[in-house]
Amino acid sequence: NTIIRFENISKEYTRNGVTTRALDDISFSIEKGDIYGLIGSSGAGKSTLLRMINVLETPSSGHVFVNGIDVNSISQKQLSLVRKDIGIIFQDFNLLESKSVFDNVAIPLFLKHTPKHEIAERVTELLRFVGLEDKAKAFPKELSGGQKQRVGIARALATNPSVLLCDEATSALDPNTTESILDLLLRVNQELKVTIIFVTHTIRVIQKICNKVAILDGGKLVEHGRVIDVFSNP
Ligand code: ADP
Ligand code: ADP
């Protein structure tokens, strides 16, 4: 049951007449329910590939399919529907510092004109799920890194997406906090049935939560498949 398919994806950047190939003919599929890791060193192309899923980046050639839809050949209106089904969290959390935790989580719901009482109900439910029900009125600067990422996760889940993109989501966190965020992401996958794509440069993170993995190196897909096969000792 394929949810995302990359088909012959290449990406080139040209700067001052010099062309860099960030991605080179990448093809693989992600199935519904996967926690799919994208691993590789800095500059491997992980983030560029991840961002093609919600069209923050576009391929130079090739196709990205989300639920069978080629996301680069649809109208803005269709694209905004696809994007509502895809949440995203970041290494640096991307919270609005001038807004409360409640308002940060509510942003995606304000944007789609959800009635006020529904927003209150939904935000309360999300904050309970991520373990921050007592922090609704706090501001980001009063939170730890782990708490900020919990707010990021609650915001990303506000519209009930079926896919969650994680761009180095634990790279700014200490090992214990990383563990607790990974446990939360496992619950997101198992209890909420959200497919997760997790970009990281750390094998340990992949081994803890991912069932599948793709290894990128210099824009090339080196290997992909089940974590137990890819990382098993020969
Ligand atoms: P990773 O996430 O694995 O660290 P990225 O996807 O961020 O890798 O980058 C892959 C390659 O593409 C790198 O060589 C990077 O310098 C280049 N790149 C990414 N974004 C841009 C851009 N906007 N302009 C020029 N080069 C870029
Ligand atoms: P980074 O710091 O990881 O480079 P940016 O600040 O450049 O991230 O944001 C990348 C894109 O993601 C921007 O176009 C921004 O509008 C979008 N974005 C930020 N937060 C969210 C969110 N919660 N949901 C969806 N898109 C978001």
Coordinates of N, CA and C and ligand atoms in Angstrom, one line a residue:
N1 N 0.8 -1.2 0.0 CA 0.0 0.0 0.0 C 0.9 1.3 0.0
T2 N 1.3 1.7 -1.2 CA 2.3 2.8 -1.3 C 1.6 4.1 -1.0
I3 N 2.3 4.9 -0.2 CA 1.8 6.3 0.1 C 2.7 7.3 -0.6
I4 N 4.0 7.1 -0.7 CA 4.9 8.0 -1.4 C 5.8 7.2 -2.3
R5 N 5.9 7.7 -3.5 CA 6.9 7.1 -4.5 C 7.7 8.2 -5.1
F6 N 9.1 8.0 -5.0 CA 10.0 8.8 -5.7 C 10.4 8.0 -7.0
E7 N 10.3 8.7 -8.2 CA 10.6 8.0 -9.4 C 11.6 8.8 -10.2
N8 N 12.8 8.3 -10.3 CA 13.9 8.9 -11.1 C 14.2 10.4 -10.7
I9 N 14.2 10.7 -9.4 CA 14.4 12.0 -9.0 C 15.8 12.5 -9.1
S10 N 16.0 13.6 -9.8 CA 17.3 14.3 -9.8 C 17.1 15.7 -9.5
K11 N 18.1 16.4 -8.9 CA 18.0 17.8 -8.6 C 19.4 18.4 -8.8
E12 N 19.4 19.5 -9.6 CA 20.7 20.2 -9.8 C 20.5 21.7 -9.3
Y13 N 21.5 22.2 -8.7 CA 21.6 23.6 -8.4 C 22.7 24.2 -9.1
T14 N 22.4 25.4 -9.8 CA 23.5 26.1 -10.4 C 23.7 27.4 -9.7
R15 N 25.0 27.7 -9.4 CA 25.3 28.9 -8.7 C 26.7 29.4 -9.3
N16 N 26.7 30.7 -9.7 CA 27.9 31.2 -10.3 C 28.4 30.3 -11.4
G17 N 27.5 29.8 -12.2 CA 27.9 28.9 -13.4 C 28.4 27.5 -13.0
V18 N 28.4 27.2 -11.7 CA 28.8 25.9 -11.3 C 27.5 25.1 -10.9
T19 N 27.4 23.9 -11.5 CA 26.2 23.1 -11.2 C 26.6 21.9 -10.2
T20 N 25.8 21.8 -9.2 CA 25.9 20.8 -8.2 C 24.7 19.8 -8.4
R21 N 25.0 18.5 -8.3 CA 23.9 17.6 -8.4 C 23.6 17.1 -7.0
A22 N 22.5 17.6 -6.4 CA 22.1 17.3 -5.0 C 21.5 15.9 -4.9
L23 N 20.8 15.5 -6.0 CA 20.1 14.2 -6.0 C 20.3 13.6 -7.4
D24 N 20.6 12.3 -7.5 CA 20.9 11.6 -8.7 C 20.1 10.4 -8.9
D25 N 19.0 10.5 -9.7 CA 18.2 9.4 -10.1 C 17.7 8.5 -9.0
I26 N 17.0 9.1 -8.0 CA 16.5 8.4 -6.9 C 15.1 7.8 -7.1
S27 N 15.0 6.4 -6.9 CA 13.7 5.8 -7.0 C 13.5 4.8 -5.8
F28 N 12.4 5.0 -5.1 CA 12.0 4.1 -4.1 C 10.6 4.5 -3.6
S29 N 9.9 3.5 -2.8 CA 8.6 3.8 -2.4 C 8.5 3.7 -0.8
I30 N 7.6 4.4 -0.3 CA 7.3 4.3 1.2 C 5.9 3.8 1.3
E31 N 5.7 2.8 2.2 CA 4.4 2.2 2.3 C 3.6 2.9 3.5
K32 N 2.3 2.8 3.5 CA 1.5 3.3 4.6 C 1.9 2.6 5.9
G33 N 2.1 3.4 6.9 CA 2.4 2.8 8.2 C 3.9 2.7 8.5
D34 N 4.7 2.9 7.5 CA 6.2 2.9 7.7 C 6.6 4.0 8.6
I35 N 7.7 3.7 9.3 CA 8.6 4.8 9.9 C 9.9 4.7 9.1
Y36 N 10.0 5.6 8.1 CA 11.1 5.4 7.1 C 12.2 6.4 7.4
G37 N 13.4 5.9 7.6 CA 14.5 6.7 7.9 C 15.3 7.1 6.6
L38 N 15.7 8.4 6.5 CA 16.6 8.8 5.4 C 17.9 9.2 6.1
I39 N 18.9 8.4 5.8 CA 20.2 8.6 6.5 C 21.3 8.9 5.6
G40 N 22.3 9.7 6.0 CA 23.4 10.0 5.2 C 24.2 11.2 5.8
S41 N 25.4 11.5 5.4 CA 26.1 12.6 6.0 C 25.6 13.9 5.5
S42 N 26.2 15.0 6.1 CA 25.7 16.3 5.7 C 26.0 16.5 4.2
G43 N 25.0 17.1 3.5 CA 25.1 17.3 2.1 C 24.7 16.2 1.2
A44 N 24.3 15.1 1.8 CA 23.9 13.9 1.0 C 22.7 14.0 0.2
G45 N 21.8 15.0 0.6 CA 20.6 15.2 -0.2 C 19.3 14.9 0.5
K46 N 19.4 14.5 1.8 CA 18.3 14.0 2.6 C 17.2 15.0 2.7
S47 N 17.6 16.2 3.1 CA 16.6 17.3 3.3 C 15.9 17.7 2.0
T48 N 16.7 17.8 1.0 CA 16.1 18.1 -0.3 C 15.1 17.1 -0.7
L49 N 15.4 15.8 -0.6 CA 14.4 14.8 -0.9 C 13.2 14.9 -0.1
L50 N 13.4 15.0 1.3 CA 12.2 15.1 2.2 C 11.3 16.3 1.8
R51 N 11.9 17.4 1.5 CA 11.1 18.6 1.1 C 10.4 18.5 -0.2
M52 N 10.7 17.5 -1.0 CA 10.0 17.3 -2.3 C 8.6 16.7 -2.0
I53 N 8.5 16.1 -0.9 CA 7.2 15.4 -0.6 C 6.1 16.4 -0.4
N54 N 6.4 17.6 0.3 CA 5.3 18.6 0.4 C 5.6 19.8 -0.4
V55 N 6.5 19.6 -1.5 CA 6.7 20.6 -2.5 C 7.3 21.9 -2.0
L56 N 8.2 21.8 -0.9 CA 9.0 22.9 -0.5 C 10.2 23.0 -1.5
E57 N 10.5 21.8 -2.1 CA 11.5 21.7 -3.2 C 10.8 21.0 -4.4
T58 N 11.3 21.3 -5.6 CA 10.8 20.6 -6.8 C 12.0 19.9 -7.5
P59 N 11.8 18.7 -8.1 CA 12.8 18.0 -8.7 C 13.2 18.7 -10.1
S60 N 14.5 18.5 -10.5 CA 14.9 19.0 -11.8 C 14.3 18.0 -12.9
S61 N 14.3 16.7 -12.5 CA 13.6 15.7 -13.3 C 13.1 14.6 -12.4
G62 N 12.2 13.8 -13.0 CA 11.6 12.8 -12.2 C 10.2 13.2 -11.6
H63 N 9.6 12.3 -10.8 CA 8.3 12.5 -10.3 C 8.2 12.1 -8.8
V64 N 7.4 12.8 -8.0 CA 7.1 12.5 -6.7 C 5.6 12.2 -6.6
F65 N 5.2 11.0 -6.2 CA 3.8 10.7 -6.1 C 3.4 10.6 -4.6
V66 N 2.3 11.3 -4.2 CA 1.8 11.2 -2.9 C 0.3 10.6 -3.0
N67 N 0.1 9.4 -2.5 CA -1.2 8.8 -2.7 C -1.5 8.7 -4.2
G68 N -0.5 8.4 -5.0 CA -0.7 8.3 -6.5 C -0.8 9.6 -7.3
I69 N -0.8 10.7 -6.6 CA -0.9 12.0 -7.2 C 0.5 12.6 -7.5
D70 N 0.8 13.0 -8.7 CA 2.1 13.6 -9.0 C 2.0 15.1 -8.5
V71 N 2.7 15.3 -7.4 CA 2.5 16.6 -6.7 C 3.0 17.8 -7.4
N72 N 3.8 17.6 -8.5 CA 4.3 18.7 -9.3 C 3.5 19.0 -10.5
S73 N 2.3 18.3 -10.7 CA 1.5 18.5 -11.9 C 0.1 18.8 -11.5
I74 N -0.1 19.4 -10.3 CA -1.5 19.7 -9.8 C -1.7 21.2 -9.6
S75 N -2.9 21.6 -9.4 CA -3.2 23.0 -9.2 C -2.8 23.4 -7.8
Q76 N -2.7 24.7 -7.5 CA -2.4 25.2 -6.2 C -3.5 24.7 -5.2
K77 N -4.7 24.7 -5.6 CA -5.8 24.3 -4.8 C -5.7 22.8 -4.3
Q78 N -5.3 22.0 -5.3 CA -5.1 20.5 -5.0 C -3.9 20.4 -4.1
L79 N -2.9 21.2 -4.4 CA -1.6 21.1 -3.7 C -1.9 21.5 -2.2
S80 N -2.7 22.4 -2.0 CA -3.0 22.8 -0.6 C -3.7 21.7 0.2
L81 N -4.5 20.9 -0.6 CA -5.2 19.8 0.1 C -4.2 18.7 0.4
V82 N -3.2 18.4 -0.5 CA -2.2 17.4 -0.3 C -1.4 17.9 0.9
R83 N -1.0 19.2 1.0 CA -0.2 19.7 2.1 C -0.9 19.6 3.5
K84 N -2.2 19.7 3.5 CA -3.0 19.5 4.8 C -2.8 18.1 5.3
D85 N -2.5 17.2 4.4 CA -2.4 15.8 4.8 C -0.9 15.4 5.2
I86 N 0.0 16.4 5.2 CA 1.4 16.2 5.5 C 1.9 17.2 6.5
G87 N 2.2 16.7 7.8 CA 2.7 17.6 8.8 C 4.3 17.6 8.7
I88 N 4.9 18.6 9.3 CA 6.4 18.7 9.2 C 6.9 19.2 10.5
I89 N 8.0 18.7 11.0 CA 8.7 19.2 12.2 C 10.2 19.4 11.8
F90 N 10.8 20.3 12.6 CA 12.2 20.8 12.2 C 13.2 20.6 13.3
Q91 N 14.4 20.7 13.0 CA 15.5 20.7 14.0 C 15.4 21.8 15.0
D92 N 15.1 23.0 14.4 CA 15.1 24.2 15.3 C 13.6 24.6 15.7
F93 N 12.7 23.7 15.6 CA 11.3 23.7 16.0 C 10.4 24.7 15.3
N94 N 11.0 25.8 14.8 CA 10.2 26.8 14.1 C 8.9 27.3 14.8
L95 N 9.0 27.5 16.1 CA 7.8 28.0 16.8 C 7.8 29.5 16.7
L96 N 6.6 30.1 16.8 CA 6.5 31.6 16.9 C 6.7 32.0 18.3
E97 N 7.8 32.7 18.5 CA 8.2 33.1 19.9 C 7.3 34.0 20.6
S98 N 6.5 34.8 19.8 CA 5.6 35.8 20.4 C 4.2 35.2 20.7
K99 N 4.1 34.0 20.3 CA 2.7 33.3 20.6 C 2.9 32.2 21.7
S100 N 1.8 32.1 22.4 CA 1.7 31.0 23.4 C 1.8 29.6 22.8
V101 N 2.0 28.6 23.6 CA 1.9 27.2 23.2 C 0.6 26.9 22.5
F102 N -0.5 27.4 23.2 CA -1.8 27.1 22.6 C -1.9 27.7 21.2
D103 N -1.5 29.0 21.0 CA -1.7 29.6 19.7 C -0.8 29.0 18.7
N104 N 0.4 28.6 19.1 CA 1.3 27.9 18.1 C 0.7 26.6 17.6
V105 N 0.1 25.9 18.4 CA -0.6 24.6 18.0 C -1.8 24.9 17.2
A106 N -2.5 26.1 17.5 CA -3.7 26.4 16.8 C -3.5 27.0 15.4
I107 N -2.3 27.4 15.1 CA -2.1 28.1 13.8 C -2.6 27.4 12.6
P108 N -2.3 26.1 12.4 CA -2.9 25.4 11.2 C -4.4 25.4 11.2
L109 N -5.0 25.5 12.4 CA -6.5 25.4 12.5 C -7.1 26.8 12.2
F110 N -6.4 27.9 12.7 CA -6.8 29.2 12.3 C -6.8 29.4 10.8
L111 N -5.7 28.9 10.2 CA -5.5 29.1 8.8 C -6.6 28.4 8.0
K112 N -7.2 27.3 8.5 CA -8.3 26.7 7.7 C -9.7 27.1 8.3
H113 N -9.7 28.2 9.1 CA -11.0 28.8 9.6 C -11.8 27.8 10.4
T114 N -11.2 27.0 11.2 CA -11.9 26.1 12.1 C -12.6 27.0 13.2
P115 N -13.9 26.6 13.5 CA -14.6 27.4 14.6 C -13.8 27.3 15.9
K116 N -13.9 28.5 16.7 CA -13.2 28.7 17.9 C -13.3 27.5 18.9
H117 N -14.5 27.1 19.1 CA -14.7 26.0 20.2 C -14.1 24.7 19.7
E118 N -14.1 24.5 18.4 CA -13.4 23.3 17.9 C -11.9 23.4 18.1
I119 N -11.4 24.6 17.8 CA -9.9 24.8 18.0 C -9.5 24.5 19.5
A120 N -10.3 25.1 20.4 CA -10.0 24.9 21.8 C -10.0 23.4 22.2
E121 N -11.0 22.7 21.7 CA -11.1 21.2 22.0 C -9.9 20.5 21.4
R122 N -9.6 20.7 20.1 CA -8.6 20.0 19.4 C -7.2 20.3 20.0
V123 N -6.9 21.6 20.3 CA -5.6 22.0 20.9 C -5.4 21.3 22.2
T124 N -6.5 21.3 23.1 CA -6.4 20.7 24.4 C -6.1 19.2 24.2
E125 N -6.8 18.5 23.3 CA -6.5 17.1 23.0 C -5.1 16.8 22.6
L126 N -4.6 17.7 21.6 CA -3.2 17.5 21.1 C -2.2 17.7 22.2
L127 N -2.4 18.8 23.1 CA -1.5 19.0 24.2 C -1.5 17.9 25.2
R128 N -2.6 17.3 25.4 CA -2.7 16.1 26.3 C -1.9 15.0 25.7
F129 N -2.1 14.8 24.4 CA -1.4 13.7 23.7 C 0.2 13.8 23.8
V130 N 0.7 15.0 23.7 CA 2.1 15.2 23.7 C 2.6 15.5 25.1
G131 N 1.7 15.5 26.1 CA 2.1 15.6 27.5 C 2.4 17.0 28.0
L132 N 1.7 18.0 27.3 CA 2.0 19.4 27.7 C 0.7 20.1 28.1
E133 N -0.3 19.4 28.6 CA -1.6 20.0 28.9 C -1.5 21.2 29.9
D134 N -0.5 21.2 30.7 CA -0.3 22.3 31.7 C 0.5 23.5 31.1
K135 N 0.9 23.4 29.9 CA 1.8 24.5 29.3 C 1.0 25.3 28.3
A136 N -0.3 25.2 28.1 CA -1.0 25.9 27.1 C -0.7 27.4 27.1
K137 N -0.6 28.0 28.2 CA -0.4 29.5 28.3 C 1.1 29.9 28.3
A138 N 2.0 28.9 28.3 CA 3.4 29.3 28.4 C 3.9 29.8 27.0
F139 N 5.0 30.4 27.0 CA 5.6 30.9 25.7 C 6.9 30.0 25.4
P140 N 7.2 29.9 24.1 CA 8.3 29.0 23.8 C 9.6 29.2 24.6
K141 N 9.9 30.5 24.9 CA 11.2 30.8 25.6 C 11.2 30.2 27.1
E142 N 10.0 29.8 27.6 CA 9.9 29.2 28.9 C 10.0 27.7 28.8
L143 N 10.2 27.1 27.6 CA 10.2 25.6 27.5 C 11.6 25.1 27.2
S144 N 11.8 23.8 27.6 CA 13.0 23.1 27.2 C 13.0 22.7 25.7
G145 N 14.1 22.3 25.2 CA 14.1 21.9 23.8 C 13.1 20.7 23.5
G146 N 13.1 19.8 24.4 CA 12.2 18.6 24.2 C 10.7 19.1 24.3
Q147 N 10.4 20.0 25.2 CA 9.0 20.6 25.2 C 8.7 21.3 24.0
K148 N 9.7 22.1 23.4 CA 9.4 22.8 22.2 C 9.1 21.9 21.0
Q149 N 9.9 20.7 21.0 CA 9.6 19.8 19.9 C 8.3 19.1 20.1
R150 N 7.8 18.9 21.3 CA 6.5 18.4 21.6 C 5.4 19.4 21.0
V151 N 5.7 20.7 21.2 CA 4.7 21.7 20.6 C 4.8 21.6 19.1
G152 N 6.0 21.4 18.6 CA 6.1 21.3 17.1 C 5.3 20.1 16.6
I153 N 5.4 19.0 17.3 CA 4.7 17.8 16.9 C 3.2 18.0 17.0
A154 N 2.7 18.6 18.1 CA 1.3 18.9 18.3 C 0.8 19.8 17.1
R155 N 1.6 20.8 16.8 CA 1.2 21.7 15.7 C 1.1 21.0 14.3
A156 N 2.1 20.1 14.1 CA 2.2 19.3 12.9 C 1.0 18.4 12.7
L157 N 0.4 17.9 13.9 CA -0.7 17.0 13.9 C -2.0 17.6 13.9
A158 N -2.1 19.0 14.0 CA -3.3 19.7 14.2 C -4.4 19.3 13.2
T159 N -4.0 19.2 11.9 CA -4.9 19.0 10.9 C -5.1 17.5 10.6
N160 N -4.7 16.7 11.5 CA -4.9 15.2 11.3 C -4.2 14.6 10.1
P161 N -2.9 14.9 9.9 CA -2.3 14.5 8.6 C -2.1 13.0 8.7
S162 N -1.9 12.3 7.5 CA -1.6 10.9 7.5 C -0.1 10.7 7.3
V163 N 0.7 11.8 7.0 CA 2.1 11.7 6.9 C 2.8 12.8 7.8
L164 N 3.9 12.4 8.5 CA 4.6 13.4 9.3 C 6.1 13.4 8.8
L165 N 6.6 14.5 8.3 CA 8.0 14.7 7.9 C 8.8 15.2 9.0
C166 N 9.9 14.5 9.3 CA 10.8 15.0 10.5 C 12.2 15.3 9.9
D167 N 12.5 16.6 9.9 CA 13.8 17.0 9.4 C 14.8 17.2 10.5
E168 N 15.6 16.2 10.8 CA 16.6 16.3 11.9 C 15.9 16.7 13.2
A169 N 14.8 16.1 13.4 CA 13.9 16.6 14.5 C 14.5 16.4 15.9
T170 N 15.5 15.5 16.0 CA 16.1 15.3 17.4 C 17.6 15.7 17.4
S171 N 18.0 16.3 16.3 CA 19.5 16.6 16.2 C 19.9 17.7 17.2
A172 N 19.0 18.6 17.7 CA 19.4 19.6 18.6 C 19.1 19.2 20.1
L173 N 18.8 17.9 20.3 CA 18.3 17.5 21.6 C 19.4 16.5 22.3
D174 N 19.5 16.5 23.6 CA 20.4 15.6 24.3 C 19.8 14.2 24.2
P175 N 20.7 13.2 24.5 CA 20.3 11.8 24.3 C 19.0 11.4 25.0
N176 N 18.8 11.8 26.3 CA 17.6 11.4 27.0 C 16.3 12.0 26.4
T177 N 16.5 13.3 26.0 CA 15.3 14.0 25.4 C 15.0 13.4 24.0
T178 N 16.1 13.0 23.3 CA 15.9 12.4 22.0 C 15.1 11.1 22.2
E179 N 15.4 10.3 23.2 CA 14.7 9.0 23.5 C 13.2 9.3 23.7
S180 N 12.9 10.4 24.5 CA 11.5 10.6 24.8 C 10.7 11.2 23.6
I181 N 11.4 11.9 22.7 CA 10.7 12.4 21.5 C 10.5 11.2 20.5
L182 N 11.5 10.3 20.5 CA 11.3 9.1 19.6 C 10.2 8.2 20.1
D183 N 10.0 8.1 21.5 CA 8.9 7.3 22.0 C 7.6 8.0 21.6
L184 N 7.6 9.3 21.7 CA 6.3 10.0 21.3 C 6.0 9.8 19.8
L185 N 7.1 9.8 18.9 CA 6.9 9.6 17.5 C 6.4 8.1 17.2
L186 N 6.9 7.2 18.0 CA 6.3 5.8 17.9 C 4.8 5.8 18.2
R187 N 4.4 6.5 19.2 CA 3.0 6.6 19.6 C 2.2 7.3 18.4
V188 N 2.8 8.3 17.8 CA 2.1 9.0 16.7 C 1.9 8.0 15.6
N189 N 2.9 7.1 15.3 CA 2.8 6.1 14.3 C 1.8 5.0 14.6
Q190 N 1.9 4.5 15.8 CA 1.1 3.4 16.2 C -0.4 3.7 16.6
E191 N -0.5 4.8 17.4 CA -1.9 5.1 17.9 C -2.7 6.0 16.9
L192 N -2.0 6.9 16.2 CA -2.6 7.8 15.2 C -2.5 7.3 13.8
K193 N -1.8 6.2 13.6 CA -1.6 5.6 12.2 C -1.0 6.6 11.2
V194 N 0.0 7.3 11.7 CA 0.6 8.3 10.8 C 1.9 7.7 10.3
T195 N 2.1 7.8 8.9 CA 3.3 7.3 8.3 C 4.4 8.4 8.6
I196 N 5.6 8.0 9.0 CA 6.6 9.0 9.4 C 7.8 8.8 8.5
I197 N 8.4 9.9 8.0 CA 9.6 9.9 7.3 C 10.6 10.8 8.1
F198 N 11.7 10.2 8.5 CA 12.6 10.7 9.5 C 14.0 10.9 8.9
V199 N 14.4 12.2 8.7 CA 15.8 12.5 8.2 C 16.7 12.6 9.4
T200 N 17.9 11.9 9.3 CA 18.8 11.9 10.4 C 20.2 11.6 9.9
H201 N 21.3 11.9 10.6 CA 22.6 11.4 10.3 C 23.1 10.4 11.4
T202 N 22.1 9.9 12.2 CA 22.5 9.1 13.4 C 21.8 7.7 13.2
I203 N 22.7 6.6 13.1 CA 22.2 5.3 12.9 C 21.3 4.8 14.1
R204 N 21.7 5.2 15.3 CA 21.0 4.8 16.5 C 19.5 5.2 16.5
V205 N 19.3 6.4 16.0 CA 17.9 6.9 15.9 C 17.1 6.0 14.9
I206 N 17.7 5.7 13.8 CA 17.1 4.8 12.8 C 16.7 3.4 13.4
Q207 N 17.7 2.9 14.2 CA 17.5 1.6 14.8 C 16.5 1.6 15.8
K208 N 16.3 2.7 16.5 CA 15.3 2.7 17.6 C 13.8 2.7 17.0
I209 N 13.6 3.6 16.0 CA 12.2 3.7 15.6 C 11.8 3.3 14.1
C210 N 12.8 3.2 13.2 CA 12.5 3.0 11.8 C 12.3 1.5 11.5
N211 N 11.3 1.2 10.6 CA 11.3 -0.2 10.1 C 12.0 -0.3 8.8
K212 N 12.1 0.9 8.1 CA 12.8 0.9 6.8 C 13.8 2.0 6.7
V213 N 14.7 1.9 5.8 CA 15.7 3.0 5.7 C 16.3 3.1 4.3
A214 N 16.6 4.3 3.9 CA 17.3 4.6 2.7 C 18.6 5.3 3.0
I215 N 19.7 4.8 2.5 CA 21.0 5.5 2.7 C 21.4 6.3 1.5
L216 N 21.6 7.6 1.7 CA 22.0 8.5 0.7 C 23.5 8.9 0.9
D217 N 24.2 9.0 -0.3 CA 25.6 9.5 -0.2 C 25.8 10.3 -1.5
G218 N 26.2 11.5 -1.3 CA 26.5 12.4 -2.4 C 25.4 12.4 -3.5
G219 N 24.1 12.4 -3.0 CA 23.0 12.5 -3.9 C 22.5 11.2 -4.5
K220 N 23.3 10.1 -4.2 CA 22.9 8.8 -4.7 C 22.3 7.9 -3.7
L221 N 21.3 7.1 -4.1 CA 20.7 6.1 -3.2 C 21.6 4.9 -3.1
V222 N 22.3 4.7 -2.0 CA 23.3 3.6 -1.8 C 22.6 2.3 -1.6
E223 N 21.6 2.4 -0.7 CA 20.9 1.1 -0.3 C 19.5 1.5 0.3
H224 N 18.5 0.6 0.2 CA 17.3 0.9 0.8 C 16.5 -0.4 1.1
G225 N 15.7 -0.4 2.2 CA 15.0 -1.7 2.5 C 14.7 -1.7 4.0
R226 N 14.5 -2.9 4.5 CA 14.2 -3.1 5.9 C 15.4 -2.8 6.8
V227 N 15.2 -2.1 7.9 CA 16.4 -1.8 8.8 C 17.1 -3.1 9.2
I228 N 16.3 -4.1 9.5 CA 17.0 -5.4 10.0 C 17.9 -6.0 8.9
D229 N 17.5 -5.8 7.6 CA 18.3 -6.3 6.5 C 19.5 -5.4 6.2
V230 N 19.2 -4.1 6.1 CA 20.3 -3.1 5.7 C 21.4 -3.0 6.8
F231 N 21.0 -3.0 8.1 CA 22.0 -2.9 9.1 C 22.3 -4.2 9.8
S232 N 22.0 -5.4 9.2 CA 22.4 -6.6 9.8 C 23.8 -6.9 9.5
N233 N 24.5 -7.6 10.5 CA 25.9 -7.9 10.3 C 26.0 -9.1 9.3
P234 N 26.9 -9.0 8.3 CA 27.0 -10.1 7.3 C 27.6 -11.3 7.9
Ligands
ADP1 P1 21.4 16.9 3.7 O1 20.0 17.2 4.1 O2 21.7 15.5 3.5 O3 22.5 17.5 4.6 P2 20.8 18.7 1.6 O4 19.6 18.2 0.9 O5 20.5 19.9 2.5 O6 21.6 17.6 2.2 O7 21.8 19.3 0.4 C1 22.2 18.4 -0.6 C2 23.2 19.2 -1.5 O8 22.4 20.2 -2.2 C3 24.3 19.9 -0.8 O9 25.4 19.9 -1.6 C4 23.8 21.4 -0.7 O10 24.9 22.3 -0.6 C5 23.0 21.5 -2.0 N1 21.9 22.5 -1.8 C6 20.8 22.3 -1.0 N2 20.0 23.4 -1.1 C7 20.6 24.2 -2.0 C8 20.2 25.5 -2.6 N3 19.1 26.1 -2.2 N4 21.1 26.1 -3.4 C9 22.2 25.5 -3.8 N5 22.6 24.3 -3.3 C10 21.8 23.7 -2.4
ADP2 P1 14.5 25.3 8.1 O1 14.9 26.3 9.3 O2 14.5 23.9 8.5 O3 15.3 25.6 6.9 P2 12.4 27.1 7.1 O4 12.3 28.1 8.2 O5 13.3 27.5 6.0 O6 13.0 25.7 7.8 O7 11.0 26.7 6.7 C1 10.9 25.9 5.5 C2 9.5 26.0 5.0 O8 8.6 25.3 5.9 C3 8.9 27.4 4.9 O9 8.3 27.5 3.6 C4 7.8 27.5 5.9 O10 6.7 28.3 5.5 C5 7.4 26.0 6.1 N1 6.9 25.7 7.4 C6 7.4 26.1 8.6 N2 6.7 25.6 9.6 C7 5.7 24.8 9.0 C8 4.7 24.0 9.5 N3 4.5 23.8 10.8 N4 3.9 23.3 8.7 C9 4.1 23.4 7.4 N5 5.1 24.2 6.8 C10 5.9 24.9 7.6

